[in-house]
JSON list of C-alpha atoms in Angstrom, two decimals:
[
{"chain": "A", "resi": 1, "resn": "UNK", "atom": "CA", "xyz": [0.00, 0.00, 0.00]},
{"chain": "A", "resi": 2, "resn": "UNK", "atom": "CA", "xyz": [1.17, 3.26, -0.88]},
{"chain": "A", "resi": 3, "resn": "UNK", "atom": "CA", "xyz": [-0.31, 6.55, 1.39]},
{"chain": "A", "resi": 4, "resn": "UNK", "atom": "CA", "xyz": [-0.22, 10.39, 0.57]},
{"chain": "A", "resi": 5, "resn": "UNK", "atom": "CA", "xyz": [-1.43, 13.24, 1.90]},
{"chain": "A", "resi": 6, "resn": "UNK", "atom": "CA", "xyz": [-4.46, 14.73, 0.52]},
{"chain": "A", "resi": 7, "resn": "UNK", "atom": "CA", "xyz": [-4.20, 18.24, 0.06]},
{"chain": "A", "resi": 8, "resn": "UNK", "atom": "CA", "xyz": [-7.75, 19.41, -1.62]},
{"chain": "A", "resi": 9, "resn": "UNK", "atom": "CA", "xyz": [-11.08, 17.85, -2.24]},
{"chain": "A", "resi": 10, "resn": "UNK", "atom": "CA", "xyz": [-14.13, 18.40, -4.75]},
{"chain": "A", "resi": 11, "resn": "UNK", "atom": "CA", "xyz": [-17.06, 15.89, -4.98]},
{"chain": "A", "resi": 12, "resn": "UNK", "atom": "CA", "xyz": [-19.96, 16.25, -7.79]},
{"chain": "A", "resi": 13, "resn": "UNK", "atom": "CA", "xyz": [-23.22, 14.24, -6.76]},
{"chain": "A", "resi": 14, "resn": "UNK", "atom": "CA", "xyz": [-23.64, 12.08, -10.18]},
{"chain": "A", "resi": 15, "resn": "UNK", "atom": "CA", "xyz": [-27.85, 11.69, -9.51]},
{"chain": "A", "resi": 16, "resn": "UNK", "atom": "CA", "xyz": [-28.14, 15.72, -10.73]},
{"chain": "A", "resi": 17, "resn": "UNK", "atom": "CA", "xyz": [-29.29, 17.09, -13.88]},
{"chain": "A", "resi": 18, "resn": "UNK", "atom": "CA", "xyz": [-25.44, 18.77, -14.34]},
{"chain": "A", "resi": 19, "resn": "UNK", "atom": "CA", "xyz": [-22.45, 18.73, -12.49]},
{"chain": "A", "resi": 20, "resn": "UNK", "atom": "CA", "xyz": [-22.48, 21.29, -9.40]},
{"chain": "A", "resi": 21, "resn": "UNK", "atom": "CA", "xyz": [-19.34, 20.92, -7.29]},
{"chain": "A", "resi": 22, "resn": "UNK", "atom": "CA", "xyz": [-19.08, 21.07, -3.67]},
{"chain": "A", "resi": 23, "resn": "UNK", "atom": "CA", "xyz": [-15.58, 21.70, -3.12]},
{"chain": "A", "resi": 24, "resn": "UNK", "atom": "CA", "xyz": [-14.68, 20.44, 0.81]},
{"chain": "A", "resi": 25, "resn": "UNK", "atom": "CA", "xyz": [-12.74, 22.59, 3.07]},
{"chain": "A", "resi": 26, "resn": "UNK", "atom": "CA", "xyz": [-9.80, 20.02, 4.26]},
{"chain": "A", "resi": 27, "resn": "UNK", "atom": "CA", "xyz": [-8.45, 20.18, 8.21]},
{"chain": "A", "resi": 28, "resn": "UNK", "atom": "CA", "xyz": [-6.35, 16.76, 7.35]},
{"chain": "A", "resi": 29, "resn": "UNK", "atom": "CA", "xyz": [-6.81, 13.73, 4.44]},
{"chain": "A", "resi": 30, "resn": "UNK", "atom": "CA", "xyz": [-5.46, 11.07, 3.52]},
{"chain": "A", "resi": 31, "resn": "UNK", "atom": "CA", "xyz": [-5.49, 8.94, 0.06]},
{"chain": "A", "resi": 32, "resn": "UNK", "atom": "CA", "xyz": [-4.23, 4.99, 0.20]},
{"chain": "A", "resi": 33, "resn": "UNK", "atom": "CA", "xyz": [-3.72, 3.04, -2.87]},
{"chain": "A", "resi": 34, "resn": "UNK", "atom": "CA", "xyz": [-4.49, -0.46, -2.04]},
{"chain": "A", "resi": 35, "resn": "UNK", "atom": "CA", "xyz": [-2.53, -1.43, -5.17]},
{"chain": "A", "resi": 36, "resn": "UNK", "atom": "CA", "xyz": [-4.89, -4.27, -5.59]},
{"chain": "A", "resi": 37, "resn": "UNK", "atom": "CA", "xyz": [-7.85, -3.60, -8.65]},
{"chain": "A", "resi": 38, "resn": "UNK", "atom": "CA", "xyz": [-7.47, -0.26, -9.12]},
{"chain": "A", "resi": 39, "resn": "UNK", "atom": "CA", "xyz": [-9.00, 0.44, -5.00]},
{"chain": "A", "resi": 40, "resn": "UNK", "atom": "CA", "xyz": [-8.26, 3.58, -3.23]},
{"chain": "A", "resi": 41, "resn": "UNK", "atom": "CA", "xyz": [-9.10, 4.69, 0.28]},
{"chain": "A", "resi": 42, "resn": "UNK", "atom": "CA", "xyz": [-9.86, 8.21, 0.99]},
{"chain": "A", "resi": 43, "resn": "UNK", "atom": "CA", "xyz": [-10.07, 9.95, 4.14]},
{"chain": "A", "resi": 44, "resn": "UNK", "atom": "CA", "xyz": [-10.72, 13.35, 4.95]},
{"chain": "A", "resi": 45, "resn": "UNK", "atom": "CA", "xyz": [-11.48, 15.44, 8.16]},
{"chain": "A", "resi": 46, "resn": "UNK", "atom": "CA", "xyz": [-14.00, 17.99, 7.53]},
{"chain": "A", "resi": 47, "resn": "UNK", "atom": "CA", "xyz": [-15.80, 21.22, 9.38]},
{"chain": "A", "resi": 48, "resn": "UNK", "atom": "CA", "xyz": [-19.37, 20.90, 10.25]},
{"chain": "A", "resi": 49, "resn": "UNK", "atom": "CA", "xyz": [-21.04, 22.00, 7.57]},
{"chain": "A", "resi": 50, "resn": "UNK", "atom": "CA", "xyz": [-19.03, 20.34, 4.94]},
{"chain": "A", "resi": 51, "resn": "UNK", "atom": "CA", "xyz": [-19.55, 17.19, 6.54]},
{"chain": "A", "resi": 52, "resn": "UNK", "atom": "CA", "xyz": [-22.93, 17.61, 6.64]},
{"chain": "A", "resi": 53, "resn": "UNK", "atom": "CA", "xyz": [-23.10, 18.35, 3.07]},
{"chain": "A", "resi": 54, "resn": "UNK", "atom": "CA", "xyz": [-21.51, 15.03, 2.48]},
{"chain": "A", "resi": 55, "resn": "UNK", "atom": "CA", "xyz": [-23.81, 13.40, 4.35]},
{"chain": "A", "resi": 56, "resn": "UNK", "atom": "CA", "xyz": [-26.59, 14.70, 2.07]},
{"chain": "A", "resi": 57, "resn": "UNK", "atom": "CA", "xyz": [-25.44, 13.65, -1.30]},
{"chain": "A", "resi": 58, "resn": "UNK", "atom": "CA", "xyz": [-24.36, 10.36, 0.04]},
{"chain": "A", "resi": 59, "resn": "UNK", "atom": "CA", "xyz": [-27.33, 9.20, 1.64]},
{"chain": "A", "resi": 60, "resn": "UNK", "atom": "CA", "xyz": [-28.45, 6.84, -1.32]},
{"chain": "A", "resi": 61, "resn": "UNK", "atom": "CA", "xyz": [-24.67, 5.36, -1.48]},
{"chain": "A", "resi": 62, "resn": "UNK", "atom": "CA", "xyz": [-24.84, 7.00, -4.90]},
{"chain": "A", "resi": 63, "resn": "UNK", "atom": "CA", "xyz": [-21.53, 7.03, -6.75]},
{"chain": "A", "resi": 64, "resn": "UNK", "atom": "CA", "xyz": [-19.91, 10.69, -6.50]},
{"chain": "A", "resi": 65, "resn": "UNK", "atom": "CA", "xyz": [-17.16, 11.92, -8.82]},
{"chain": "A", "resi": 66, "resn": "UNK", "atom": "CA", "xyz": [-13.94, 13.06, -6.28]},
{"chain": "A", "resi": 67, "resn": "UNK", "atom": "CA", "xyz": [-11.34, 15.70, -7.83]},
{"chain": "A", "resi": 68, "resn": "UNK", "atom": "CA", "xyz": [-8.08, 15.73, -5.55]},
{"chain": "A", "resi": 69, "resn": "UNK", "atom": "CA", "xyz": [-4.90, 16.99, -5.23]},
{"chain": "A", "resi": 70, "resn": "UNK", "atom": "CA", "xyz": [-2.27, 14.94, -3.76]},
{"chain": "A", "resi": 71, "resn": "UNK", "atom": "CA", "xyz": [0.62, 15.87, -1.55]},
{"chain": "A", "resi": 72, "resn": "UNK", "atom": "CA", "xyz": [0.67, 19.74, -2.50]},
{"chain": "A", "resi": 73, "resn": "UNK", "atom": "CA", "xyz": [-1.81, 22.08, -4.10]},
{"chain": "A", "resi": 74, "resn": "UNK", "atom": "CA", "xyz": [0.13, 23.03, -7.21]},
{"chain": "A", "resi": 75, "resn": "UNK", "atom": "CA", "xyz": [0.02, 19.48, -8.23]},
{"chain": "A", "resi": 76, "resn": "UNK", "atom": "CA", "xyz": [-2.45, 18.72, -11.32]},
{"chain": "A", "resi": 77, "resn": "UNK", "atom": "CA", "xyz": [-5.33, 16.90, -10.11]},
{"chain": "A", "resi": 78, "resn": "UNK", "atom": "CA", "xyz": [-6.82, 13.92, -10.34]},
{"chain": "A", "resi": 79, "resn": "UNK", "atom": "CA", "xyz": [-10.17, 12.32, -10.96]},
{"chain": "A", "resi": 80, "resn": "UNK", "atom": "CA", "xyz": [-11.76, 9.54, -8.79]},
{"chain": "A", "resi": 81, "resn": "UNK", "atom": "CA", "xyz": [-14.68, 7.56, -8.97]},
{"chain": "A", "resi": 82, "resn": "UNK", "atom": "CA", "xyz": [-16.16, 6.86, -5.45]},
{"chain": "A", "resi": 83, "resn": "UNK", "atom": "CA", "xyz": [-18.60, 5.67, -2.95]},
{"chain": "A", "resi": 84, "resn": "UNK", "atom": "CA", "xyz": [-18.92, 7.29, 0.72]},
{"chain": "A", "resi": 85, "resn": "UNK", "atom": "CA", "xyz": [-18.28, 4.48, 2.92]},
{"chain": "A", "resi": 86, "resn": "UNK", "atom": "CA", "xyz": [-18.70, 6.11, 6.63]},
{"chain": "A", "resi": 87, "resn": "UNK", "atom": "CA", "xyz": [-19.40, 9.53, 7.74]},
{"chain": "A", "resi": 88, "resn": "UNK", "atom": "CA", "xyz": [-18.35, 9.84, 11.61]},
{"chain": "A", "resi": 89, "resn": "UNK", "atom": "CA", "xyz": [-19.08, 13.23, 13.76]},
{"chain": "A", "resi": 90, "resn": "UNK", "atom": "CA", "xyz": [-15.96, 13.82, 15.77]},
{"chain": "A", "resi": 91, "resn": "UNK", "atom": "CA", "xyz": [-17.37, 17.26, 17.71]},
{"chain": "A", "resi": 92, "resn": "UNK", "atom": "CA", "xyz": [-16.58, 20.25, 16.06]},
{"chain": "A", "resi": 93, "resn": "UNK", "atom": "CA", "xyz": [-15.10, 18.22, 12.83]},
{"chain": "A", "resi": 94, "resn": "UNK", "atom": "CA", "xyz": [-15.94, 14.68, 11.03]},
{"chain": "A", "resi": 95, "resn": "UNK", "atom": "CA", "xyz": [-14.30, 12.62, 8.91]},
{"chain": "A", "resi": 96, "resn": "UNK", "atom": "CA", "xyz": [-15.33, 11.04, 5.68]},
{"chain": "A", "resi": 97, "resn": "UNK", "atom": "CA", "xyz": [-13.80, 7.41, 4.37]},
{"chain": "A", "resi": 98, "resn": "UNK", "atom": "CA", "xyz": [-14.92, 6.82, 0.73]},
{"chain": "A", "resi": 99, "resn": "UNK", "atom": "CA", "xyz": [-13.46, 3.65, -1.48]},
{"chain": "A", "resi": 100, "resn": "UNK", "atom": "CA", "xyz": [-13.41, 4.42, -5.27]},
{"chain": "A", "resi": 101, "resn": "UNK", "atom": "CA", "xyz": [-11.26, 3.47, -8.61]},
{"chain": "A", "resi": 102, "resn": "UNK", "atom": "CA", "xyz": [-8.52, 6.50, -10.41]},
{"chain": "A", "resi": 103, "resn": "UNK", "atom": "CA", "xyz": [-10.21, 7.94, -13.48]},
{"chain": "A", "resi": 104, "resn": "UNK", "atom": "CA", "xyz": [-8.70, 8.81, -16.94]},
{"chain": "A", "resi": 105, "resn": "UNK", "atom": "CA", "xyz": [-11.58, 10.57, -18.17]},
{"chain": "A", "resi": 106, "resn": "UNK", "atom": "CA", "xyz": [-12.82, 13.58, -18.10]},
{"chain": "A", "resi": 107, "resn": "UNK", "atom": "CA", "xyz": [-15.58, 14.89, -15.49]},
{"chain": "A", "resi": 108, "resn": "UNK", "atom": "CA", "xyz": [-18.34, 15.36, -18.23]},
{"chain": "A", "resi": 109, "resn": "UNK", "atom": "CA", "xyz": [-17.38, 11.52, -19.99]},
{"chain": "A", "resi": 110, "resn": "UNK", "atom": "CA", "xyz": [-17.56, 10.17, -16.27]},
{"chain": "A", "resi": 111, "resn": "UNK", "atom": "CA", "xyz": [-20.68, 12.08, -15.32]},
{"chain": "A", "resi": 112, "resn": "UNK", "atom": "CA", "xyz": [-22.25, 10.39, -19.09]},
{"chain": "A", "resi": 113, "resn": "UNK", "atom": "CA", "xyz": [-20.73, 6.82, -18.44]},
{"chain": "A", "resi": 114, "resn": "UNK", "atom": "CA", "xyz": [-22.93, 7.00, -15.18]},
{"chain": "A", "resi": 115, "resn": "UNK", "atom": "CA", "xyz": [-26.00, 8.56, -16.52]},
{"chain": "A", "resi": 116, "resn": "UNK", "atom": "CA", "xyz": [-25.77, 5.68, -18.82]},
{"chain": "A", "resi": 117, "resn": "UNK", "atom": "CA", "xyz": [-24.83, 2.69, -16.74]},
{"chain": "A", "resi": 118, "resn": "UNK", "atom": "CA", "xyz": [-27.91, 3.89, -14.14]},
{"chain": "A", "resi": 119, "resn": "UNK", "atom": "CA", "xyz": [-30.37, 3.67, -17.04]},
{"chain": "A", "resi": 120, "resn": "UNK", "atom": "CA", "xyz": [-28.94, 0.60, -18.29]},
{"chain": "A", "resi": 121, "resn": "UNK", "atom": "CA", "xyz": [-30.17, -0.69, -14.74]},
{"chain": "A", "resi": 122, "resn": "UNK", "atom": "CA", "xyz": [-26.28, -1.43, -13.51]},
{"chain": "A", "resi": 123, "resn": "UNK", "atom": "CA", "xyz": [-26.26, -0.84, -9.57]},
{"chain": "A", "resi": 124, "resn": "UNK", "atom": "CA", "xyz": [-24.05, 1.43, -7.64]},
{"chain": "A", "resi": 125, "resn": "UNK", "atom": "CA", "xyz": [-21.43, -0.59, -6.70]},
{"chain": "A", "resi": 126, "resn": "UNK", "atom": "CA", "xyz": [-21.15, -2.58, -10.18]},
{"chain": "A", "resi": 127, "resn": "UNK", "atom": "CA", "xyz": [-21.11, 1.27, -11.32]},
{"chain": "A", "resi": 128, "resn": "UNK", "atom": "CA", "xyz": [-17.92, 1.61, -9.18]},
{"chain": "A", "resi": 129, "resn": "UNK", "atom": "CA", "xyz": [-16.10, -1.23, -10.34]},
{"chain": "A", "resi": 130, "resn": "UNK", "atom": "CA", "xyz": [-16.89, -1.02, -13.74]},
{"chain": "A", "resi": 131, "resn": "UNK", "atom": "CA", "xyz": [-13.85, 0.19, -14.94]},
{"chain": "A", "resi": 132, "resn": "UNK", "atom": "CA", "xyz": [-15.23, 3.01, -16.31]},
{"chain": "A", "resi": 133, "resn": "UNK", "atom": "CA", "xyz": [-12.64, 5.30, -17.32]},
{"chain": "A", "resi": 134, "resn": "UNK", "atom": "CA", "xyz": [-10.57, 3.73, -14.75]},
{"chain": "A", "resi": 135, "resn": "UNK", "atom": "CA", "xyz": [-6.40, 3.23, -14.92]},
{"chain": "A", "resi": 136, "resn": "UNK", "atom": "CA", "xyz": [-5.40, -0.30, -15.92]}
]
């Protein structure tokens, strides 16, 4: 397994008419590539109100698109796709865990690859693992 820091955070709900970010105000994250399948771990600790925000577009385990950065901010960013796995209030912060796949493709191709594979009647998680414009 291979860890770095995660430096900044965008998710886009994928069950929306368009793509409307929410970009996530980081105290601390974390990114872990299993380096098994393509699987990533992502952890983040968030304020209040971004956590609560996440646990709004996640409540129906819906697959969410995840823009990071990695180690520092100037570096180019990359796409995820990914599932919120837990959502724990820690007081005055929280921390997310998601599991998801790297992307090569675009936000708009990924946000039409799940449109599609929704009405095709594929469920999240096969969504997830589809490979979907996912690394090799």
């Amino acid at each position: 397994m291979k860890t770095f820091k995660l430096v900044e955070l965008t998710l886009y709900p994928t069950d929306q008419v368009s793509l409307n970010e929410k970009e996530m105000k980081l105290s601390e994250g974390l990114i872990i590539n299993k380096e098994e399948d393509n699987e990533w771990v992502l952890e983040a600790v968030l304020g209040k109100a971004d956590l609560e925000s996440v646990q709004e577009i996640s409540e129906d385990r819906k697959v969410l698109l995840a823009q990071v950065r990695i180690t520092k901010p100037e570096n180019r960013p990359a796409m995820f796709l990914v599932q919120v796995q837990e959502v724990n209030d820690l007081g005055d912060e929280g921390n997310v865990i998601m599991k998801g796949t790297l992307a090569r493709e675009e936000k708009s191709e990924l946000f039409a690859s799940i449109k599609r594979m929704r009405q095709e009647g594929m469920e999240e998680e096969e969504i997830l693992t589809s490979g979907a414009g996912t690394t090799e």
